[in-house]
XYZ file of C-alpha atoms in Angstrom:
250
model
C -10.774 -3.481 -7.650
C -8.847 -1.394 -5.139
C -10.141 -0.422 -1.685
C -7.734 2.508 -1.586
C -8.674 3.852 -5.027
C -6.382 4.035 -8.016
C -3.181 3.844 -6.009
C 0.369 3.477 -7.257
C 0.212 -0.306 -7.345
C -3.094 -0.416 -9.206
C -2.004 2.271 -11.649
C 1.289 0.547 -12.413
C -0.351 -2.845 -12.873
C -3.075 -1.415 -15.125
C -0.546 0.399 -17.314
C 1.606 -2.730 -17.639
C -1.394 -4.841 -18.665
C -2.461 -2.201 -21.204
C 1.063 -2.218 -22.674
C 0.686 -5.964 -23.217
C -2.490 -5.468 -25.226
C -5.103 -6.148 -22.555
C -8.200 -4.059 -21.942
C -8.286 -2.826 -18.343
C -11.118 -1.272 -16.352
C -10.512 -0.154 -12.775
C -13.417 0.065 -10.328
C -12.638 2.754 -7.785
C -14.192 5.394 -5.570
C -11.481 7.813 -6.739
C -10.789 9.490 -10.104
C -7.940 8.206 -12.289
C -4.520 9.870 -12.284
C -3.722 12.265 -15.124
C -2.987 10.504 -18.395
C -4.293 7.106 -17.322
C -4.665 4.944 -20.481
C -7.261 2.671 -18.876
C -10.936 3.129 -18.110
C -12.065 3.906 -14.565
C -15.595 3.117 -13.417
C -16.342 5.336 -10.430
C -18.122 3.513 -7.608
C -20.355 5.933 -5.725
C -19.355 5.973 -2.051
C -19.762 8.831 0.392
C -16.323 10.232 1.193
C -16.069 9.886 4.963
C -14.289 7.727 7.528
C -16.503 4.730 6.714
C -15.869 4.829 2.955
C -13.407 1.882 3.038
C -16.167 -0.290 4.552
C -18.960 0.986 2.294
C -16.923 0.441 -0.860
C -16.994 -3.393 -0.877
C -20.763 -3.400 -0.399
C -21.133 -0.912 -3.264
C -19.214 -3.299 -5.516
C -22.075 -5.789 -5.275
C -24.111 -3.456 -7.486
C -21.475 -3.577 -10.259
C -21.713 -5.907 -13.251
C -18.499 -7.932 -13.702
C -19.948 -10.533 -16.078
C -18.250 -9.097 -19.187
C -14.738 -9.416 -17.776
C -12.421 -12.400 -18.224
C -10.678 -11.999 -14.881
C -10.784 -9.722 -11.831
C -7.705 -8.601 -9.947
C -8.400 -7.385 -6.422
C -6.560 -6.331 -3.312
C -9.158 -7.020 -0.659
C -12.716 -6.100 -1.580
C -13.466 -9.064 -3.826
C -14.786 -11.136 -0.906
C -18.088 -9.287 -1.202
C -18.557 -9.996 -4.909
C -21.382 -12.449 -5.667
C -20.173 -15.903 -6.651
C -22.766 -16.494 -9.393
C -21.607 -15.266 -12.798
C -18.355 -13.908 -11.410
C -15.165 -14.392 -13.461
C -12.018 -15.841 -11.838
C -10.484 -13.629 -9.151
C -6.745 -13.059 -8.714
C -6.130 -11.657 -5.245
C -2.851 -9.953 -4.296
C -1.879 -10.312 -0.642
C 0.585 -7.567 0.338
C 0.531 -8.191 4.065
C -1.989 -8.264 6.874
C -4.246 -5.661 8.440
C -3.525 -7.214 11.835
C -0.237 -5.285 12.000
C -2.055 -2.051 11.151
C -4.651 -2.821 13.830
C -1.850 -3.100 16.381
C 0.137 -0.020 15.372
C -2.733 2.321 14.448
C -5.272 1.025 16.952
C -3.422 -0.214 20.039
C -0.146 1.721 19.872
C -1.848 4.749 18.334
C -4.621 4.656 20.919
C -7.480 4.763 18.404
C -10.363 2.335 19.126
C -11.969 3.316 15.827
C -8.860 2.387 13.817
C -8.487 -0.805 15.834
C -12.007 -1.962 14.972
C -11.701 -0.906 11.344
C -8.422 -2.762 10.750
C -9.725 -5.851 12.567
C -12.674 -5.738 10.163
C -10.221 -5.529 7.253
C -8.241 -8.433 8.717
C -11.288 -10.716 8.768
C -12.360 -9.509 5.313
C -8.963 -10.098 3.698
C -8.867 -13.694 4.908
C -12.347 -14.295 3.501
C -11.018 -12.863 0.238
C -7.955 -15.111 0.369
C -10.059 -18.232 0.889
C -12.437 -17.312 -1.935
C -9.835 -16.257 -4.518
C -9.221 -18.407 -7.584
C -5.502 -17.623 -7.388
C -3.701 -15.852 -4.556
C -0.558 -13.833 -5.261
C 1.689 -13.493 -2.194
C 4.424 -10.858 -2.307
C 6.844 -12.859 -0.143
C 7.542 -16.371 1.098
C 6.458 -15.274 4.581
C 3.099 -14.076 3.259
C 2.667 -17.368 1.423
C 3.342 -19.305 4.630
C 0.741 -17.247 6.506
C -2.047 -17.730 3.979
C -1.233 -21.405 3.572
C -1.439 -21.828 7.370
C -4.841 -20.101 7.245
C -6.191 -22.847 4.999
C -5.548 -21.668 1.440
C -4.395 -24.654 -0.670
C -0.755 -24.381 -1.739
C -1.770 -25.089 -5.334
C -3.662 -21.762 -5.437
C -0.781 -19.609 -4.136
C 1.861 -17.972 -6.328
C 4.740 -15.859 -4.977
C 5.543 -12.717 -6.978
C 7.952 -10.473 -5.106
C 7.496 -6.707 -4.995
C 9.586 -5.068 -7.681
C 10.410 -1.820 -9.427
C 10.835 -0.983 -13.104
C 14.634 -0.927 -13.217
C 14.841 1.106 -16.432
C 13.198 4.040 -14.623
C 16.110 4.267 -12.170
C 19.253 4.066 -14.284
C 22.219 5.833 -12.722
C 23.193 7.418 -16.048
C 19.843 9.257 -16.144
C 20.595 11.191 -12.962
C 23.101 13.978 -12.381
C 25.414 13.116 -9.454
C 24.712 15.390 -6.519
C 21.486 16.829 -8.000
C 19.238 15.377 -5.311
C 21.535 16.536 -2.512
C 21.472 20.048 -3.971
C 17.700 19.886 -4.320
C 17.180 19.158 -0.614
C 20.040 21.354 0.571
C 22.430 18.642 1.772
C 26.209 19.055 1.545
C 27.985 17.102 -1.174
C 30.136 15.276 1.398
C 27.219 14.368 3.693
C 26.541 10.758 4.617
C 22.927 10.435 3.533
C 20.817 7.667 5.066
C 17.427 7.284 3.409
C 14.089 5.741 4.325
C 11.500 5.187 1.588
C 7.852 4.409 2.312
C 4.536 5.629 3.662
C 4.974 7.441 6.977
C 2.896 5.154 9.149
C 3.580 3.379 12.474
C 3.677 -0.143 11.008
C 6.529 0.910 8.681
C 8.906 1.269 11.639
C 10.230 4.771 10.925
C 10.226 5.566 14.648
C 12.551 2.623 15.279
C 14.656 3.778 12.325
C 15.099 7.211 13.909
C 15.878 5.809 17.351
C 18.438 3.445 15.856
C 20.213 5.983 13.671
C 20.204 8.876 16.169
C 23.343 7.682 18.067
C 25.223 7.412 14.765
C 24.133 10.909 13.740
C 25.310 12.341 17.064
C 28.766 10.803 16.581
C 29.242 12.085 13.024
C 28.027 15.555 12.017
C 28.080 14.554 8.351
C 25.135 12.142 8.772
C 21.870 13.413 7.305
C 18.604 11.459 7.226
C 16.049 11.657 4.422
C 12.465 10.356 4.489
C 10.868 9.917 1.067
C 7.120 9.479 1.457
C 4.130 10.919 3.228
C 1.529 9.579 5.614
C -0.349 9.978 8.894
C 2.763 9.674 11.093
C 4.575 12.680 9.574
C 3.954 15.140 12.425
C 4.815 12.570 15.116
C 8.093 11.737 13.372
C 8.985 15.405 12.994
C 8.382 15.854 16.720
C 10.597 12.863 17.492
C 13.361 14.393 15.368
C 13.298 17.486 17.597
C 13.186 15.386 20.782
C 16.276 13.462 19.647
C 18.197 16.669 19.000
C 18.346 16.094 15.246
C 16.652 19.313 14.146
C 18.145 20.375 10.812
C 19.669 16.925 10.285
C 16.564 15.251 8.841
C 14.730 16.052 5.596
C 11.125 15.021 4.960
C 11.066 15.096 1.156
C 7.452 13.934 0.751
C 6.347 11.825 -2.188
C 9.075 11.590 -4.806
């Protein structure tokens, strides 16, 4: 179950489970990515700003009785207890940070209320989960302080599939040529969704003095998100026009 649809995390997890011989069905409001080896049950939700809130309620109409276990990232708190299989809940972080950056800092009362709703919902989910997977020791400490028994918390750190990023599989200098950066440039990269809580604004402000001192410095953002235009404007304000590449999703 994924509030954000079949995202990269859900897709990767589903493919890995399938490779181990498990049968996987993803419940989502979105269609599956091309070539997905798993089944996707589309949950009918009107595609508008309130879809993330409607989705958990729509899940209550789904039959989960034939499954051995449910993995969820937030919407499982609305699933009925009776006849429900065990729930493994992954806790990536907290919506409280998003409420601050997108609601308070971003000046959006609507986003503030929505992320506060998510914050309350995710803690209900954490308390109701059979097993809670925390992606860091800090996340574990937070959920344990919120009342989740330590015996129900497991830490599994975020990771990548190392074999997909072997140096010998890439031609040296190919990426620099692709984005039009000189071979002798000092490339400083930032990877992640372009969103206020990711701190890319602070990254730019911190690196700008270094870039001004050395003309070889070039910044690259790999990712996309709602803060893209604001970051591009900040690049111009800092006098770094032409020194920063927004490569999008890689």
